Amino acid sequence: MRELTESAVGSPLPSTIAVSVLGGVLGGSIAALLVVGFTEVLKAMLEVVSRQHTWVIVLVPLLGVALSVLVLYRLGLSEADNSQRSRWGAEWRSFPAGAARSHLTDDMVASAGVEERFPWRLVPIRLLSICATVGLGGPMGTEAPAAYLGVATGAALGARWHRLLRPAAVGGGAAGVAVLMGIPLVGTAYILELGRRHKAPLNVERITAALVGGFVGWLLNIYLGVNLIRLVVPKEPPHSLYQAMITALLIGVLSGSITSLSGAAIYRAKAWRASPVVRLALGGLALATAAVMIAMIASPSAAVGPGGGAITWVESATGTSALIVLVVDVLRAVATTAAAAAGGCGGLFVPFLAIGDLAGRVFAPSLEVPSDLAGAAGAAGGISGGYHLPFTAVALVLSQGGPRLAVLTCLATVVVAGFAGTGSAKLLDRILAFGRPEVARAPVTEEGDPYSF
């Protein structure tokens, strides 16, 4: 475990709490406002894309991923290139050698507990890449950009007020997610649980800043009256305890397995030392193929964006067979994996919510459970099994509410999905390494975190 932050070492508890609250309020307020503005821009871009003809909906996200790669690898520089020192704005577009430039979570995980190392000057070039990927309809989400922008805001503020750096960064990250989701504890749990991957301490400073930042983001969400993301809330409970248990088991296994395999594929793609052009060519081909198939068997809107269109489609498509829903679910997972592997810049939390939601609805007719319950349970399972953030999934379920048995069903699904996700990833490793003992999981980040995607 990391040592206590400098700002907390030797400080009386009231002083530590006061500084953490101040940092959480300052970093959280500014970060939340920036996240709202940036997300509204992304939503406006997505709305324009989603109204176009089918061929545009299929082509534009592919173009967006290509633009993302162009921004990150042509406009972006490598610190290994000594000649960059004479280039204009080099410090604002220089990535560490060998860095996965499109993966926002890497920087948040690697700087957790040592937020003064966060490379906040890379935010402008990353925002351009996010606009190209998410704004033009790529199947990636807005939560990682929101958290990334929040942490960067706090780190940038700390460059002037060093005492507030770490609480402002933690509070900013929590506020960014909370204002996006409209749920304070989800922002708090997300930033703290993500930090534990780098063994960041759960001390008074970090917990206080995360709680304050989460509630600041939530309050601004209410005050500004924004609706940045749509969550499915269960309205009807299962008809019996037995039905609830079967629902949690089946939906947990399917949602956790599909999202976990997607995450494992993205991790391995990040570890693959291929050129950006090769990644773009192969990933783009898979993305385009998946998008065409989704548009043919479901609807064009189901193929675009983080997944809201797919949820709208499955809710309105009465009489659709479970097999079709399952195929669309798998294709959505393929599309998100391909976009991330190709060099798209965005989040996986929201796409995994959508993939899990669809996985849950696969079983709704046969189990005779309400569709909204199946979707909510699957979405929570996708976060637990795919993103490997079980406590964040629990915070999501408890904060959304609903009938008591429905909430218990969703919580049980989170547990099942967590085990299913871990088991699926390990099984994939064994299959890929069968007969090839030299094949091992290559560490991509300094910590070798297999879930840093």
CSV table of C-alpha atoms in Angstrom, one decimal:
chain,number,residue,atom,x,y,z
A,1,MET,CA,0.0,0.0,0.0
A,2,ARG,CA,1.2,3.5,-0.8
A,3,GLU,CA,2.2,5.9,1.9
A,4,LEU,CA,0.0,8.7,2.9
A,5,THR,CA,0.0,11.7,0.7
A,6,GLU,CA,2.4,14.5,1.5
A,7,SER,CA,-0.5,16.8,2.3
A,8,ALA,CA,-1.9,14.4,4.9
A,9,VAL,CA,1.4,13.4,6.5
A,10,GLY,CA,1.7,15.0,9.9
A,11,SER,CA,-1.5,17.1,9.6
A,12,PRO,CA,-4.1,17.0,12.3
A,13,LEU,CA,-7.3,15.2,11.3
A,14,PRO,CA,-9.5,18.4,11.3
A,15,SER,CA,-7.0,20.1,9.0
A,16,THR,CA,-6.8,17.1,6.7
A,17,ILE,CA,-10.6,17.0,6.4
A,18,ALA,CA,-10.9,20.7,5.9
A,19,VAL,CA,-8.4,20.7,3.0
A,20,SER,CA,-10.0,17.6,1.5
A,21,VAL,CA,-13.4,19.2,1.6
A,22,LEU,CA,-12.1,22.4,0.0
A,23,GLY,CA,-10.2,20.5,-2.6
A,24,GLY,CA,-13.3,18.3,-3.3
A,25,VAL,CA,-15.6,21.4,-3.7
A,26,LEU,CA,-13.2,23.4,-5.8
A,27,GLY,CA,-12.0,20.6,-8.1
A,28,GLY,CA,-15.4,19.0,-8.2
A,29,SER,CA,-17.3,22.2,-9.1
A,30,ILE,CA,-15.0,23.2,-11.9
A,31,ALA,CA,-14.7,19.6,-13.2
A,32,ALA,CA,-18.4,19.0,-13.2
A,33,LEU,CA,-19.1,22.2,-15.1
A,34,LEU,CA,-16.5,21.2,-17.7
A,35,VAL,CA,-17.8,17.7,-18.0
A,36,VAL,CA,-21.4,18.9,-18.5
A,37,GLY,CA,-20.3,21.3,-21.3
A,38,PHE,CA,-18.1,18.7,-23.0
A,39,THR,CA,-20.7,15.9,-22.7
A,40,GLU,CA,-23.4,18.2,-24.2
A,41,VAL,CA,-21.2,18.8,-27.2
A,42,LEU,CA,-20.7,15.0,-27.6
A,43,LYS,CA,-24.5,14.5,-27.3
A,44,ALA,CA,-25.2,17.1,-29.9
A,45,MET,CA,-22.7,15.5,-32.3
A,46,LEU,CA,-24.2,12.1,-31.7
A,47,GLU,CA,-27.7,13.4,-32.4
A,48,VAL,CA,-26.7,14.7,-35.8
A,49,VAL,CA,-25.0,11.5,-36.7
A,50,SER,CA,-27.9,9.3,-35.6
A,51,ARG,CA,-30.3,11.2,-37.9
A,52,GLN,CA,-28.4,10.4,-41.0
A,53,HIS,CA,-28.9,7.6,-43.6
A,54,THR,CA,-27.7,4.1,-42.7
A,55,TRP,CA,-24.5,4.2,-44.8
A,56,VAL,CA,-23.5,7.5,-43.0
A,57,ILE,CA,-24.2,5.9,-39.6
A,58,VAL,CA,-22.0,3.0,-40.5
A,59,LEU,CA,-19.2,5.0,-42.2
A,60,VAL,CA,-18.9,8.1,-39.9
A,61,PRO,CA,-17.9,6.2,-36.7
A,62,LEU,CA,-15.2,4.4,-38.7
A,63,LEU,CA,-14.0,7.8,-39.9
A,64,GLY,CA,-14.1,9.1,-36.3
A,65,VAL,CA,-11.8,6.3,-35.1
A,66,ALA,CA,-9.4,7.1,-38.0
A,67,LEU,CA,-9.4,10.7,-37.0
A,68,SER,CA,-8.7,9.7,-33.4
A,69,VAL,CA,-5.6,7.7,-34.5
A,70,LEU,CA,-4.5,10.6,-36.7
A,71,VAL,CA,-4.7,13.1,-33.8
A,72,LEU,CA,-3.0,10.8,-31.3
A,73,TYR,CA,-0.2,9.6,-33.6
A,74,ARG,CA,0.4,12.4,-36.0
A,75,LEU,CA,-0.4,15.4,-33.9
A,76,GLY,CA,0.9,13.6,-30.9
A,77,LEU,CA,4.6,13.1,-30.2
A,78,SER,CA,6.7,10.6,-28.4
A,79,GLU,CA,9.0,11.6,-25.5
A,80,ALA,CA,11.5,9.2,-27.0
A,81,ASP,CA,12.0,11.6,-30.0
A,82,ASN,CA,14.6,14.1,-28.8
A,83,SER,CA,14.0,16.4,-31.8
A,84,GLN,CA,10.5,17.2,-30.5
A,85,ARG,CA,12.0,19.6,-28.0
A,86,SER,CA,12.1,22.3,-30.7
A,87,ARG,CA,8.6,21.6,-31.9
A,88,TRP,CA,5.7,23.9,-31.1
A,89,GLY,CA,3.7,22.9,-28.0
A,90,ALA,CA,5.7,19.7,-27.5
A,91,GLU,CA,4.9,19.5,-23.8
A,92,TRP,CA,1.2,19.5,-24.6
A,93,ARG,CA,1.3,16.6,-27.0
A,94,SER,CA,4.2,14.4,-25.9
A,95,PHE,CA,3.3,10.8,-24.8
A,96,PRO,CA,5.6,8.5,-22.9
A,97,ALA,CA,7.4,6.0,-25.1
A,98,GLY,CA,5.3,2.9,-25.6
A,99,ALA,CA,2.1,4.4,-24.0
A,100,ALA,CA,-1.3,3.3,-25.1
A,101,ARG,CA,-2.3,6.8,-26.2
A,102,SER,CA,-6.0,6.2,-26.6
A,103,HIS,CA,-6.5,4.5,-23.1
A,104,LEU,CA,-7.7,7.1,-20.6
A,105,THR,CA,-7.9,4.8,-17.7
A,106,ASP,CA,-4.1,4.1,-17.8
A,107,ASP,CA,-3.3,7.6,-16.7
A,108,MET,CA,-5.9,7.6,-13.9
A,109,VAL,CA,-4.8,4.3,-12.5
A,110,ALA,CA,-1.0,5.0,-12.8
A,111,SER,CA,-1.4,8.3,-11.0
A,112,ALA,CA,-3.8,7.2,-8.3
A,113,GLY,CA,-2.2,8.2,-4.9
A,114,VAL,CA,0.4,10.2,-6.7
A,115,GLU,CA,-1.8,12.6,-8.6
A,116,GLU,CA,0.9,15.2,-9.0
A,117,ARG,CA,2.3,12.8,-11.8
A,118,PHE,CA,-1.0,13.0,-13.8
A,119,PRO,CA,-0.2,14.3,-17.3
A,120,TRP,CA,-2.9,17.0,-17.4
A,121,ARG,CA,-1.2,18.8,-20.3
A,122,LEU,CA,-2.3,16.0,-22.6
A,123,VAL,CA,-6.0,16.8,-22.0
A,124,PRO,CA,-6.5,19.0,-25.1
A,125,ILE,CA,-5.2,16.4,-27.6
A,126,ARG,CA,-7.1,13.7,-25.8
A,127,LEU,CA,-10.3,15.7,-25.9
A,128,LEU,CA,-9.9,16.1,-29.7
A,129,SER,CA,-9.6,12.4,-30.0
A,130,ILE,CA,-12.6,11.8,-27.7
A,131,CYS,CA,-14.7,14.1,-29.9
A,132,ALA,CA,-13.6,12.2,-33.0
A,133,THR,CA,-14.5,8.8,-31.5
A,134,VAL,CA,-17.5,9.3,-29.3
A,135,GLY,CA,-18.9,12.4,-30.9
A,136,LEU,CA,-19.0,10.8,-34.4
A,137,GLY,CA,-20.8,7.7,-33.1
A,138,GLY,CA,-18.1,5.3,-32.1
A,139,PRO,CA,-19.3,2.5,-29.7
A,140,MET,CA,-17.5,3.9,-26.7
A,141,GLY,CA,-18.7,5.8,-23.7
A,142,THR,CA,-18.4,9.2,-21.9
A,143,GLU,CA,-17.7,8.1,-18.3
A,144,ALA,CA,-13.9,7.6,-18.7
A,145,PRO,CA,-13.6,11.0,-20.4
A,146,ALA,CA,-15.7,12.5,-17.6
A,147,ALA,CA,-13.4,11.0,-14.9
A,148,TYR,CA,-10.3,11.8,-16.9
A,149,LEU,CA,-11.3,15.4,-17.4
A,150,GLY,CA,-12.2,15.6,-13.7
A,151,VAL,CA,-8.9,14.3,-12.4
A,152,ALA,CA,-7.0,16.5,-14.9
A,153,THR,CA,-8.8,19.6,-13.7
A,154,GLY,CA,-7.8,18.9,-10.1
A,155,ALA,CA,-4.2,18.2,-11.1
A,156,ALA,CA,-4.0,21.4,-13.1
A,157,LEU,CA,-5.4,23.4,-10.2
A,158,GLY,CA,-2.8,21.8,-7.9
A,159,ALA,CA,-0.1,23.1,-10.1
A,160,ARG,CA,-1.0,26.5,-8.6
A,161,TRP,CA,-2.2,25.3,-5.2
A,162,HIS,CA,-0.1,22.3,-4.4
A,163,ARG,CA,-1.8,21.6,-1.0
A,164,LEU,CA,-5.1,21.0,-2.8
A,165,LEU,CA,-3.7,18.9,-5.7
A,166,ARG,CA,-4.6,15.4,-4.6
A,167,PRO,CA,-8.0,16.1,-3.0
A,168,ALA,CA,-9.0,18.3,-6.0
A,169,ALA,CA,-8.0,15.6,-8.4
A,170,VAL,CA,-9.9,12.9,-6.6
A,171,GLY,CA,-12.9,15.1,-6.0
A,172,GLY,CA,-12.8,16.2,-9.7
A,173,GLY,CA,-12.8,12.7,-10.9
A,174,ALA,CA,-15.7,11.7,-8.6
A,175,ALA,CA,-17.7,14.8,-9.6
A,176,GLY,CA,-17.1,14.2,-13.3
A,177,VAL,CA,-18.7,10.7,-13.1
A,178,ALA,CA,-21.4,11.8,-10.6
A,179,VAL,CA,-22.6,14.7,-12.8
A,180,LEU,CA,-22.7,12.4,-15.8
A,181,MET,CA,-24.6,9.6,-14.1
A,182,GLY,CA,-26.7,11.7,-11.7
A,183,ILE,CA,-25.7,9.4,-8.8
A,184,PRO,CA,-23.2,10.7,-6.2
A,185,LEU,CA,-22.1,7.4,-4.8
A,186,VAL,CA,-21.3,6.0,-8.2
A,187,GLY,CA,-18.8,8.8,-8.8
A,188,THR,CA,-17.3,8.2,-5.4
A,189,ALA,CA,-17.0,4.5,-5.7
A,190,TYR,CA,-15.7,4.6,-9.3
A,191,ILE,CA,-12.8,6.9,-8.5
A,192,LEU,CA,-11.8,5.1,-5.3
A,193,GLU,CA,-12.2,1.6,-6.7
A,194,LEU,CA,-10.2,2.6,-9.8
A,195,GLY,CA,-7.5,3.9,-7.5
A,196,ARG,CA,-7.2,0.7,-5.6
A,197,ARG,CA,-5.8,-0.9,-8.8
A,198,HIS,CA,-2.7,1.2,-8.1
A,199,LYS,CA,-2.9,0.5,-4.4
A,200,ALA,CA,-3.9,4.1,-3.6
A,201,PRO,CA,-4.7,4.3,0.1
A,202,LEU,CA,-8.2,4.6,1.3
A,203,ASN,CA,-7.3,7.3,3.8
A,204,VAL,CA,-9.4,10.2,5.2
A,205,GLU,CA,-8.1,12.6,2.6
A,206,ARG,CA,-9.1,10.5,-0.4
A,207,ILE,CA,-12.4,9.2,0.9
A,208,THR,CA,-13.5,12.7,2.0
A,209,ALA,CA,-12.5,14.3,-1.3
A,210,ALA,CA,-14.3,11.5,-3.3
A,211,LEU,CA,-17.5,11.9,-1.2
A,212,VAL,CA,-17.5,15.6,-1.5
A,213,GLY,CA,-16.8,15.5,-5.2
A,214,GLY,CA,-19.5,13.0,-5.8
A,215,PHE,CA,-22.1,15.0,-4.0
A,216,VAL,CA,-21.0,18.3,-5.7
A,217,GLY,CA,-21.4,16.6,-9.1
A,218,TRP,CA,-24.8,15.3,-8.2
A,219,LEU,CA,-26.0,18.7,-6.9
A,220,LEU,CA,-24.8,20.3,-10.1
A,221,ASN,CA,-26.6,17.7,-12.2
A,222,ILE,CA,-29.9,18.6,-10.3
A,223,TYR,CA,-29.2,22.3,-10.4
A,224,LEU,CA,-28.4,22.4,-14.1
A,225,GLY,CA,-31.3,20.0,-14.9
A,226,VAL,CA,-29.1,17.9,-17.3
A,227,ASN,CA,-29.9,14.4,-18.5
A,228,LEU,CA,-26.6,13.2,-19.8
A,229,ILE,CA,-27.1,9.4,-19.6
A,230,ARG,CA,-30.1,7.2,-19.4
A,231,LEU,CA,-30.2,4.4,-16.8
A,232,VAL,CA,-32.8,1.6,-16.7
A,233,VAL,CA,-34.5,1.4,-13.2
A,234,PRO,CA,-36.4,-1.8,-12.3
A,235,LYS,CA,-40.1,-1.0,-11.6
A,236,GLU,CA,-41.4,-4.6,-11.0
A,237,PRO,CA,-39.9,-7.3,-8.8
A,238,PRO,CA,-39.6,-11.0,-9.6
A,239,HIS,CA,-42.7,-13.0,-8.9
A,240,SER,CA,-40.9,-15.3,-6.5
A,241,LEU,CA,-37.6,-15.8,-4.7
A,242,TYR,CA,-36.9,-18.8,-6.9
A,243,GLN,CA,-37.4,-16.7,-10.0
A,244,ALA,CA,-35.1,-14.1,-8.6
A,245,MET,CA,-32.4,-16.6,-8.0
A,246,ILE,CA,-32.6,-18.1,-11.5
A,247,THR,CA,-32.7,-14.6,-13.0
A,248,ALA,CA,-29.5,-13.5,-11.1
A,249,LEU,CA,-27.7,-16.7,-12.0
A,250,LEU,CA,-28.4,-16.7,-15.7
A,251,ILE,CA,-28.2,-13.0,-16.3
A,252,GLY,CA,-25.1,-12.7,-14.1
A,253,VAL,CA,-23.2,-15.5,-16.0
A,254,LEU,CA,-24.1,-14.1,-19.5
A,255,SER,CA,-23.5,-10.4,-18.8
A,256,GLY,CA,-20.4,-11.0,-16.8
A,257,SER,CA,-18.9,-13.4,-19.3
A,258,ILE,CA,-19.6,-11.3,-22.5
A,259,THR,CA,-18.3,-8.1,-21.0
A,260,SER,CA,-15.3,-9.8,-19.4
A,261,LEU,CA,-14.2,-11.4,-22.6
A,262,SER,CA,-14.5,-8.0,-24.3
A,263,GLY,CA,-12.3,-6.4,-21.7
A,264,ALA,CA,-9.8,-9.2,-22.0
A,265,ALA,CA,-9.7,-8.8,-25.7
A,266,ILE,CA,-9.2,-5.0,-25.4
A,267,TYR,CA,-6.3,-5.6,-22.9
A,268,ARG,CA,-4.6,-8.0,-25.2
A,269,ALA,CA,-5.1,-5.6,-28.1
A,270,LYS,CA,-3.4,-2.9,-26.1
A,271,ALA,CA,-0.5,-5.2,-25.4
A,272,TRP,CA,-0.1,-6.0,-29.1
A,273,ARG,CA,2.9,-4.2,-30.4
A,274,ALA,CA,1.5,-3.4,-33.9
A,275,SER,CA,1.7,-0.1,-35.7
A,276,PRO,CA,-1.3,2.2,-35.4
A,277,VAL,CA,-2.0,1.7,-39.1
A,278,VAL,CA,-2.3,-2.1,-38.7
A,279,ARG,CA,-4.5,-1.7,-35.6
A,280,LEU,CA,-6.8,0.8,-37.5
A,281,ALA,CA,-7.1,-1.5,-40.5
A,282,LEU,CA,-8.0,-4.6,-38.6
A,283,GLY,CA,-10.1,-2.9,-35.9
A,284,GLY,CA,-11.8,-0.7,-38.4
A,285,LEU,CA,-12.8,-3.7,-40.5
A,286,ALA,CA,-14.3,-5.5,-37.5
A,287,LEU,CA,-16.1,-2.3,-36.4
A,288,ALA,CA,-17.6,-1.8,-39.9
A,289,THR,CA,-18.7,-5.4,-40.2
A,290,ALA,CA,-20.4,-5.4,-36.8
A,291,ALA,CA,-22.1,-2.1,-37.5
A,292,VAL,CA,-23.5,-3.3,-40.8
A,293,MET,CA,-24.8,-6.5,-39.3
A,294,ILE,CA,-26.4,-4.6,-36.4
A,295,ALA,CA,-28.1,-2.2,-38.8
A,296,MET,CA,-29.4,-5.1,-40.9
A,297,ILE,CA,-30.8,-7.2,-38.1
A,298,ALA,CA,-31.8,-4.5,-35.6
A,299,SER,CA,-31.7,-0.8,-36.6
A,300,PRO,CA,-29.1,1.7,-37.7
A,301,SER,CA,-29.5,3.6,-34.4
A,302,ALA,CA,-28.6,0.4,-32.5
A,303,ALA,CA,-25.2,0.5,-34.2
A,304,VAL,CA,-24.2,4.0,-33.2
A,305,GLY,CA,-23.0,5.6,-30.0
A,306,PRO,CA,-22.3,4.1,-26.5
A,307,GLY,CA,-25.4,1.9,-26.5
A,308,GLY,CA,-28.4,4.0,-25.8
A,309,GLY,CA,-29.7,3.4,-29.3
A,310,ALA,CA,-29.5,-0.3,-28.8
A,311,ILE,CA,-31.5,-0.1,-25.6
A,312,THR,CA,-34.1,2.0,-27.2
A,313,TRP,CA,-34.4,-0.5,-30.0
A,314,VAL,CA,-34.8,-3.5,-27.8
A,315,GLU,CA,-37.4,-1.7,-25.7
A,316,SER,CA,-39.5,-0.8,-28.7
A,317,ALA,CA,-39.0,-3.9,-30.8
A,318,THR,CA,-41.9,-6.0,-29.5
A,319,GLY,CA,-41.8,-9.7,-30.5
A,320,THR,CA,-38.1,-9.7,-31.2
A,321,SER,CA,-36.7,-13.2,-30.5
A,322,ALA,CA,-34.2,-13.8,-27.7
A,323,LEU,CA,-31.7,-15.1,-30.3
A,324,ILE,CA,-31.7,-11.8,-32.2
A,325,VAL,CA,-31.2,-9.8,-29.0
A,326,LEU,CA,-28.3,-12.1,-28.1
A,327,VAL,CA,-26.7,-11.6,-31.6
A,328,VAL,CA,-27.0,-7.8,-31.3
A,329,ASP,CA,-25.5,-8.0,-27.8
A,330,VAL,CA,-22.5,-9.9,-29.1
A,331,LEU,CA,-22.1,-7.6,-32.1
A,332,ARG,CA,-22.2,-4.6,-29.8
A,333,ALA,CA,-19.4,-6.2,-27.7
A,334,VAL,CA,-17.4,-6.9,-30.9
A,335,ALA,CA,-17.9,-3.3,-32.1
A,336,THR,CA,-16.7,-1.8,-28.8
A,337,THR,CA,-13.7,-4.1,-28.6
A,338,ALA,CA,-12.8,-3.3,-32.2
A,339,ALA,CA,-13.2,0.5,-31.7
A,340,ALA,CA,-10.9,0.4,-28.7
A,341,ALA,CA,-8.4,-1.9,-30.4
A,342,ALA,CA,-8.3,0.3,-33.5
A,343,GLY,CA,-7.4,3.4,-31.5
A,344,GLY,CA,-10.7,4.9,-30.5
A,345,CYS,CA,-10.6,7.1,-27.4
A,346,GLY,CA,-13.5,6.8,-25.0
A,347,GLY,CA,-14.9,4.8,-22.1
A,348,LEU,CA,-16.1,1.3,-21.6
A,349,PHE,CA,-18.3,1.7,-18.5
A,350,VAL,CA,-21.4,2.9,-20.5
A,351,PRO,CA,-20.9,0.4,-23.4
A,352,PHE,CA,-20.6,-2.4,-20.8
A,353,LEU,CA,-23.9,-1.1,-19.2
A,354,ALA,CA,-25.6,-1.4,-22.6
A,355,ILE,CA,-24.0,-4.8,-23.4
A,356,GLY,CA,-25.0,-6.1,-19.9
A,357,ASP,CA,-28.5,-4.7,-20.4
A,358,LEU,CA,-29.0,-6.5,-23.7
A,359,ALA,CA,-27.7,-9.7,-22.1
A,360,GLY,CA,-30.2,-9.5,-19.4
A,361,ARG,CA,-33.1,-9.0,-21.8
A,362,VAL,CA,-32.1,-12.2,-23.6
A,363,PHE,CA,-33.6,-14.1,-20.7
A,364,ALA,CA,-36.6,-11.9,-20.0
A,365,PRO,CA,-39.2,-13.8,-22.1
A,366,SER,CA,-38.2,-17.3,-21.0
A,367,LEU,CA,-37.9,-16.4,-17.4
A,368,GLU,CA,-41.1,-14.3,-17.5
A,369,VAL,CA,-39.4,-11.5,-15.6
A,370,PRO,CA,-40.0,-7.8,-16.4
A,371,SER,CA,-37.8,-6.5,-19.2
A,372,ASP,CA,-36.7,-3.4,-17.1
A,373,LEU,CA,-35.6,-5.7,-14.3
A,374,ALA,CA,-33.7,-8.0,-16.6
A,375,GLY,CA,-32.0,-4.9,-18.2
A,376,ALA,CA,-31.1,-3.3,-14.9
A,377,ALA,CA,-29.7,-6.6,-13.5
A,378,GLY,CA,-27.7,-7.2,-16.7
A,379,ALA,CA,-26.3,-3.6,-16.7
A,380,ALA,CA,-25.0,-3.9,-13.2
A,381,GLY,CA,-23.6,-7.3,-14.0
A,382,GLY,CA,-21.7,-5.9,-17.0
A,383,ILE,CA,-19.9,-3.4,-14.7
A,384,SER,CA,-19.1,-6.0,-12.1
A,385,GLY,CA,-18.0,-8.7,-14.5
A,386,GLY,CA,-16.6,-6.7,-17.4
A,387,TYR,CA,-15.1,-3.6,-15.9
A,388,HIS,CA,-14.3,-5.4,-12.6
A,389,LEU,CA,-15.7,-2.7,-10.4
A,390,PRO,CA,-18.1,-4.6,-8.1
A,391,PHE,CA,-18.5,-1.9,-5.5
A,392,THR,CA,-19.3,0.6,-8.1
A,393,ALA,CA,-21.9,-1.7,-9.5
A,394,VAL,CA,-23.4,-2.2,-5.9
A,395,ALA,CA,-23.5,1.6,-5.5
A,396,LEU,CA,-25.3,1.9,-8.8
A,397,VAL,CA,-27.9,-0.7,-7.8
A,398,LEU,CA,-28.6,0.7,-4.4
A,399,SER,CA,-28.7,4.3,-5.6
A,400,GLN,CA,-31.2,3.5,-8.5
A,401,GLY,CA,-33.6,1.8,-6.0
A,402,GLY,CA,-36.7,0.0,-7.0
A,403,PRO,CA,-38.8,-2.8,-5.3
A,404,ARG,CA,-36.8,-4.6,-2.6
A,405,LEU,CA,-36.8,-8.0,-4.3
A,406,ALA,CA,-35.7,-6.3,-7.6
A,407,VAL,CA,-32.8,-4.6,-5.8
A,408,LEU,CA,-31.8,-7.9,-4.2
A,409,THR,CA,-31.9,-9.6,-7.5
A,410,CYS,CA,-29.7,-7.0,-9.1
A,411,LEU,CA,-27.2,-7.3,-6.2
A,412,ALA,CA,-27.1,-11.0,-6.5
A,413,THR,CA,-26.5,-10.6,-10.3
A,414,VAL,CA,-23.5,-8.3,-9.4
A,415,VAL,CA,-22.0,-11.1,-7.3
A,416,VAL,CA,-22.6,-13.8,-9.9
A,417,ALA,CA,-21.3,-11.6,-12.8
A,418,GLY,CA,-18.1,-10.8,-10.8
A,419,PHE,CA,-17.3,-14.5,-10.5
A,420,ALA,CA,-18.3,-15.3,-14.1
A,421,GLY,CA,-16.2,-12.4,-15.4
A,422,THR,CA,-13.1,-13.5,-13.5
A,423,GLY,CA,-13.6,-17.1,-14.5
A,424,SER,CA,-14.1,-16.2,-18.2
A,425,ALA,CA,-11.0,-14.2,-18.3
A,426,LYS,CA,-8.9,-16.9,-16.7
A,427,LEU,CA,-10.4,-19.5,-19.0
A,428,LEU,CA,-9.5,-17.4,-22.1
A,429,ASP,CA,-6.0,-17.1,-20.8
A,430,ARG,CA,-5.7,-20.9,-20.5
A,431,ILE,CA,-7.1,-21.5,-23.9
A,432,LEU,CA,-4.7,-19.0,-25.6
A,433,ALA,CA,-1.8,-20.4,-23.7
A,434,PHE,CA,-2.6,-24.1,-24.3
A,435,GLY,CA,0.5,-25.7,-25.8
A,436,ARG,CA,2.3,-22.4,-25.7
A,437,PRO,CA,3.9,-21.9,-22.3
A,438,GLU,CA,5.7,-18.8,-23.5
A,439,VAL,CA,2.4,-17.0,-24.0
A,440,ALA,CA,1.7,-15.0,-20.9
A,441,ARG,CA,-0.2,-11.9,-20.0
A,442,ALA,CA,2.3,-9.1,-20.9
A,443,PRO,CA,2.1,-6.1,-18.6
A,444,VAL,CA,1.0,-3.0,-20.4
A,445,THR,CA,1.1,-0.6,-17.5
A,446,GLU,CA,3.8,-0.3,-14.8
A,447,GLU,CA,1.6,-2.3,-12.4
A,448,GLY,CA,0.7,-4.9,-15.1
A,449,ASP,CA,-3.0,-4.3,-14.3
A,450,PRO,CA,-5.1,-6.7,-16.5
A,451,TYR,CA,-8.2,-4.5,-16.1
A,452,SER,CA,-6.7,-1.2,-17.0
A,453,PHE,CA,-8.6,-0.5,-20.2
